[in-house]
mmCIF file of C-alpha atoms in Angstrom:
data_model
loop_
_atom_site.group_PDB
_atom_site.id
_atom_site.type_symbol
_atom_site.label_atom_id
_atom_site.label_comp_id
_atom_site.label_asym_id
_atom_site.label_seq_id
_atom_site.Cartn_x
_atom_site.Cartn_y
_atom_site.Cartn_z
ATOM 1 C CA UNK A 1097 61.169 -2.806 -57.209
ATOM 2 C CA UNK A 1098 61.045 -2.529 -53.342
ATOM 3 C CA UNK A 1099 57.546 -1.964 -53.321
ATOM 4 C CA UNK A 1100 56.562 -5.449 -55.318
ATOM 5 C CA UNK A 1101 58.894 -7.375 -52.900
ATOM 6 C CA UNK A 1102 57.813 -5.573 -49.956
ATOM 7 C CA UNK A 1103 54.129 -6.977 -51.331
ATOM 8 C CA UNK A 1104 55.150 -9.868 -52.091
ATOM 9 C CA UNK A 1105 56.949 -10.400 -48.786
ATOM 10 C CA UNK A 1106 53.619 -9.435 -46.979
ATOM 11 C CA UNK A 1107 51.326 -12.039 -48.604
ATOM 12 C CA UNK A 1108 54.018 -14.932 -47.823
ATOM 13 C CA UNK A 1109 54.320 -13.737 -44.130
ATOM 14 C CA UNK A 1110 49.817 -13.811 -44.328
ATOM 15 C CA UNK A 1111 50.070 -17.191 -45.704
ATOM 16 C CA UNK A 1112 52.489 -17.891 -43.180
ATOM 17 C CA UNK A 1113 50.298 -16.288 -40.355
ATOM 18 C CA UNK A 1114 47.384 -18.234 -41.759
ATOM 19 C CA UNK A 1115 49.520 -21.929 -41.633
ATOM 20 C CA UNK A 1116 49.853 -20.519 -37.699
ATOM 21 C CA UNK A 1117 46.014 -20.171 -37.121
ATOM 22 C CA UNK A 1118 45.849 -23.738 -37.402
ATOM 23 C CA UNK A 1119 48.955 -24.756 -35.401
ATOM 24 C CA UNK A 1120 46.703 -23.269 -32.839
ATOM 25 C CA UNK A 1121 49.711 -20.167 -32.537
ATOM 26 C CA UNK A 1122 47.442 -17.534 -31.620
ATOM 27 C CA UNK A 1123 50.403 -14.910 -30.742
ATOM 28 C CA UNK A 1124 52.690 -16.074 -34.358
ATOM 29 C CA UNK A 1125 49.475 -15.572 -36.172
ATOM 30 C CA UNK A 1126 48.804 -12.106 -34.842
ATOM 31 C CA UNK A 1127 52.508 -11.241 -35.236
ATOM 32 C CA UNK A 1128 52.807 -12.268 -38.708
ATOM 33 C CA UNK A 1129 49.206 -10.551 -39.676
ATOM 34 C CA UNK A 1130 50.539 -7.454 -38.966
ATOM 35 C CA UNK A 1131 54.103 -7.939 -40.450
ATOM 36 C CA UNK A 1132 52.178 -8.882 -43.658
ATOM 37 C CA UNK A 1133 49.604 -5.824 -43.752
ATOM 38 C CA UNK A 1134 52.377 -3.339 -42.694
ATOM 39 C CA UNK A 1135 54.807 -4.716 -45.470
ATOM 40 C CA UNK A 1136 51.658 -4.456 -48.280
ATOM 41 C CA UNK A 1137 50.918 -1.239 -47.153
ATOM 42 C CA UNK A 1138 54.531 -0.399 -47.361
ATOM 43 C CA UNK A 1139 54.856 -1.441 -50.506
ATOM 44 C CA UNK A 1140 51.633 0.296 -51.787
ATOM 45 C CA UNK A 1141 52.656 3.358 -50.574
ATOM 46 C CA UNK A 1142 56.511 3.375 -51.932
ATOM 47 C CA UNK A 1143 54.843 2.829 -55.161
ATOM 48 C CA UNK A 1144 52.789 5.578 -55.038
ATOM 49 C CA UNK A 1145 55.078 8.070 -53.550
ATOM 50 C CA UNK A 1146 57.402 6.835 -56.154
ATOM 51 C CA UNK A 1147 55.753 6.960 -59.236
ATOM 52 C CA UNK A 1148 55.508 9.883 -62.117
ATOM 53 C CA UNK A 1149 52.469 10.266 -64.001
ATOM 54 C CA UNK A 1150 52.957 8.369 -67.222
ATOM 55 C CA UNK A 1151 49.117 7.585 -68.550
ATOM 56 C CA UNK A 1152 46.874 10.145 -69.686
ATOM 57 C CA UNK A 1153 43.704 9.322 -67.230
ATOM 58 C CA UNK A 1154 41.724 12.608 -67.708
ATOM 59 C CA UNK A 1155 41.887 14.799 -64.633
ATOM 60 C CA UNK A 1156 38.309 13.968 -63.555
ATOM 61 C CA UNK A 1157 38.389 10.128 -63.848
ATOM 62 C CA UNK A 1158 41.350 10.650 -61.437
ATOM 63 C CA UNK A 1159 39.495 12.143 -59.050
ATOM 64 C CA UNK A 1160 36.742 10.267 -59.190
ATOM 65 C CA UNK A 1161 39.175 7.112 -59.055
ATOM 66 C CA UNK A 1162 40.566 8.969 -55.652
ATOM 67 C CA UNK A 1163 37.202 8.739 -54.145
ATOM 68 C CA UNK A 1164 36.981 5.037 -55.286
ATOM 69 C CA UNK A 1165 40.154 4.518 -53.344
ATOM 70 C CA UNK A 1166 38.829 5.970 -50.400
ATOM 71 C CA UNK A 1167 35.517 4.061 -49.886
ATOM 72 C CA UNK A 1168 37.155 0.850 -50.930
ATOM 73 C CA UNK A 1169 39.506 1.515 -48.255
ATOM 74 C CA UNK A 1170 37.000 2.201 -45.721
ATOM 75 C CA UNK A 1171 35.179 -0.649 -46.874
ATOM 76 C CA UNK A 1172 38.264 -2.850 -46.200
ATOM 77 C CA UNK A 1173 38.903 -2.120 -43.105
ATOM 78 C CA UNK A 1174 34.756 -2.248 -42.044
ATOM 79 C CA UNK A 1175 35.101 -5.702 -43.752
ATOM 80 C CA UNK A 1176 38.413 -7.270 -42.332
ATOM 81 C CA UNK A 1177 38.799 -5.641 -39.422
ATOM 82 C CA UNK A 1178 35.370 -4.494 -37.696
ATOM 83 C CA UNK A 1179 32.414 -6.494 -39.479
ATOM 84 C CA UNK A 1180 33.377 -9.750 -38.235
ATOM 85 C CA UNK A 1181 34.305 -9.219 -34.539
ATOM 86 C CA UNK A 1182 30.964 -6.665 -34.402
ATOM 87 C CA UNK A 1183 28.617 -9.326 -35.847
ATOM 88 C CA UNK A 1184 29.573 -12.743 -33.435
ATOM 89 C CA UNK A 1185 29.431 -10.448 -30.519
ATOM 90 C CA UNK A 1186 26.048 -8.929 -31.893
ATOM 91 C CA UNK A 1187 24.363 -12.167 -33.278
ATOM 92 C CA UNK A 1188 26.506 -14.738 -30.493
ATOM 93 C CA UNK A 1189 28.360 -16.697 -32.949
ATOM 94 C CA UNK A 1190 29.750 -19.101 -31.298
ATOM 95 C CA UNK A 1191 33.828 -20.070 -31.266
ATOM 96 C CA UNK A 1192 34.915 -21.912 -33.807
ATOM 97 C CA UNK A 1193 31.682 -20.862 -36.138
ATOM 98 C CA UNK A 1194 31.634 -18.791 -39.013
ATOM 99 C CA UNK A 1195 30.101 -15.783 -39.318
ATOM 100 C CA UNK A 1196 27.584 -15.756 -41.967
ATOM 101 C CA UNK A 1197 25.675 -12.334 -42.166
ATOM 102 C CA UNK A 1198 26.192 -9.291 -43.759
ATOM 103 C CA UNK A 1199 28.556 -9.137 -46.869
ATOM 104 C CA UNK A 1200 29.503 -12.293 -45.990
ATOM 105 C CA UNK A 1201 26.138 -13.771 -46.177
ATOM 106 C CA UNK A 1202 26.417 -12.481 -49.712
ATOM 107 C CA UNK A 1203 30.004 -14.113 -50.862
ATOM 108 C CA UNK A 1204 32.685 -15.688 -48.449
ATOM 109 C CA UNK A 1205 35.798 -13.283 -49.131
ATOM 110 C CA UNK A 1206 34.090 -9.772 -49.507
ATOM 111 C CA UNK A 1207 37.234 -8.459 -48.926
ATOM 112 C CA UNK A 1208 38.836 -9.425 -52.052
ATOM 113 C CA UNK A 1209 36.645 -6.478 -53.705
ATOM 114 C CA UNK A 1210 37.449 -4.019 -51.439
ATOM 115 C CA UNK A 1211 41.168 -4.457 -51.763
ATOM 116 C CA UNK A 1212 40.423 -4.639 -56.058
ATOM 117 C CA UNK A 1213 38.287 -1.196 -55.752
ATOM 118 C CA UNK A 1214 41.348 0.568 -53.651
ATOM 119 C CA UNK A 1215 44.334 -0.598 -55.320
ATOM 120 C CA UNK A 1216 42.605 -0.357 -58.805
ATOM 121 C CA UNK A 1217 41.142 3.449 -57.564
ATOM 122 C CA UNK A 1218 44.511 4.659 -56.041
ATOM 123 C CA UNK A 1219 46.306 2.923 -59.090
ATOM 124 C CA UNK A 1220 44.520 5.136 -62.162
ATOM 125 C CA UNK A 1221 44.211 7.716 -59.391
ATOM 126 C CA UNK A 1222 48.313 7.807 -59.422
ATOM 127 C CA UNK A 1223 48.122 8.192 -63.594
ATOM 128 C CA UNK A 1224 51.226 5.455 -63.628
ATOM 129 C CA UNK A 1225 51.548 2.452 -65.589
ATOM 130 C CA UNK A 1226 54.200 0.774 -63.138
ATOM 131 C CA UNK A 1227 51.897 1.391 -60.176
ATOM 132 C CA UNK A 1228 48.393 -0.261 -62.336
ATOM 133 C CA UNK A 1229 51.083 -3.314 -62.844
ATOM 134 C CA UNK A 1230 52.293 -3.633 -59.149
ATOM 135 C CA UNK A 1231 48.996 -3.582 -58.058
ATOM 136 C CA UNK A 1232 47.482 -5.873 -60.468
ATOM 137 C CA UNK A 1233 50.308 -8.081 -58.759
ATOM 138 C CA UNK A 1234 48.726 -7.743 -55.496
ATOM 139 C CA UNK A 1235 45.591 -8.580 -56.298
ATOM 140 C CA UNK A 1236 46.592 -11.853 -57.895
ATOM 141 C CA UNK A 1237 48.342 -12.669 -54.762
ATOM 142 C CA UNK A 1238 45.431 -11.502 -52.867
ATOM 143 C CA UNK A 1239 43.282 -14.076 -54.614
ATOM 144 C CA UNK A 1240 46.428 -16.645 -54.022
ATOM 145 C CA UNK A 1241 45.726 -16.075 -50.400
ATOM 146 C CA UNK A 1242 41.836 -16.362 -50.046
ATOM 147 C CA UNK A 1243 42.550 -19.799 -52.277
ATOM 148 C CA UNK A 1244 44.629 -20.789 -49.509
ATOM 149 C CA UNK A 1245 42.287 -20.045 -46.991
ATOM 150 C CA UNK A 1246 39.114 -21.028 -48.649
ATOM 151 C CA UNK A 1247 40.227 -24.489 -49.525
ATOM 152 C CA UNK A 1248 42.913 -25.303 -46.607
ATOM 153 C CA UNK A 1249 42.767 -23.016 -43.495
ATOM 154 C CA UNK A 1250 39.252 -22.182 -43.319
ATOM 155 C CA UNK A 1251 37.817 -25.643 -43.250
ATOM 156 C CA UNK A 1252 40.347 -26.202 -40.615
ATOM 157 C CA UNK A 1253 39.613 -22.971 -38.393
ATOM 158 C CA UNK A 1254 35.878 -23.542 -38.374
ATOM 159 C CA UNK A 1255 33.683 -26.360 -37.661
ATOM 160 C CA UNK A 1256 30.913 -25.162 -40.210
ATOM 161 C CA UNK A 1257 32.957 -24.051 -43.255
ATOM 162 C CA UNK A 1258 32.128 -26.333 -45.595
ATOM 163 C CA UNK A 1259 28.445 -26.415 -44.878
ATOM 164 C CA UNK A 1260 28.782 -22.430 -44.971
ATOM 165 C CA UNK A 1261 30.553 -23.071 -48.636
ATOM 166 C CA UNK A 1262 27.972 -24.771 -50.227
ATOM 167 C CA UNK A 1263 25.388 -22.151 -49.119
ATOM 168 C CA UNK A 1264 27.747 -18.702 -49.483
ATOM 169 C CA UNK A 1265 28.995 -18.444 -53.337
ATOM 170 C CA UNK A 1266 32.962 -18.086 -52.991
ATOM 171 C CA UNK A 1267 33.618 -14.195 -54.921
ATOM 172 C CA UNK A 1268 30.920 -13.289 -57.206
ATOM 173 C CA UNK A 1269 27.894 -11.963 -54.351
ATOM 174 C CA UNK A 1270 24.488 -12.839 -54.821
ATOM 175 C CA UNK A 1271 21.910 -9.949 -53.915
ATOM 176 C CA UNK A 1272 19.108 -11.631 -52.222
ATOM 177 C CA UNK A 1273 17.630 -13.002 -48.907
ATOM 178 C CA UNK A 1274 21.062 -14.121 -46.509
ATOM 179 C CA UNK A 1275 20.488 -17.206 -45.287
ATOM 180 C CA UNK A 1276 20.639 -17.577 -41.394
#
């Protein structure tokens, strides 16, 4: 039970953080991101630690769901965290622009699938039905919050969203040229 409020708690206080970024509250919007990633991961983790194995995933599914985890993890962080700051300083984005290269040149919240390939990975990989359920939760409010910011914040933050939303499909990637 803590662990789906902690969650739950976390996405309000990213919503909240993301009502901020366009109050122009730079320092609130930093603040709050963090609250809101420490009280996911938090949550994810009290779930984990807390949970006795329950399903009957096969010993080597688990594993390889472990491993699943991991890069989906990595490729989180790579995608929130490092792509985006890396790329307008390497390709001069300029403020207020979005950054349209990489994954996303391929769909405009490639995040979303790294967050579904860890919490789905760690979730088999914990062999419990409770933790599958709480993080099935997540995700939905995941996708609540790249709604939000798709439609409302985003358009707001950067002067070229919309234009970049028309050419960037919104989840499902497309595997060909990027466009520049």
């Amino acid at each position: 039970m803590v662990s789906i409020i902690s969650i739950f708690f976390g996405f309000i206080l990213l919503m909240f953080a993301e009502w901020c970024s366009v109050r122009n509250s730079k320092s609130a919007h930093a603040a709050l991101q963090v609250a809101g990633y420490a009280l996911i991961a938090l949550g994810m983790l009290c779930a984990l630690l807390g949970s006795t194995e329950n399903m009957r995933v096969p010993e080597g599914v688990r594993l390889v769901c472990l491993g699943l985890a991991f890069a989906g993890g990595g490729l989180l962080v790579w995608t929130i965290f490092l792509e985006i700051p890396l790329g307008i300083k390497k390709y001069k984005v300029a403020a207020g622009h979005v950054y349209a290269r990489g994954s996303y040149g391929q769909c405009r919240h490639p995040g979303f699938w790294c967050f579904l390939l860890f919490s789905v990975g760690f979730a088999l990989w914990s062999n419990n039905s409770l933790v599958l359920i709480v993080f099935f939760t997540a995700n939905v409010l995941n996708l609540l919050l790249i709604l939000l910011q798709d439609q409302y914040t985003f358009p707001m933050q950067f002067a070229d969203y919309r234009e970049y939303a028309k050419k960037v499909p919104f989840l499902v990637p497309r595997f060909r040229k990027q466009h520049q």
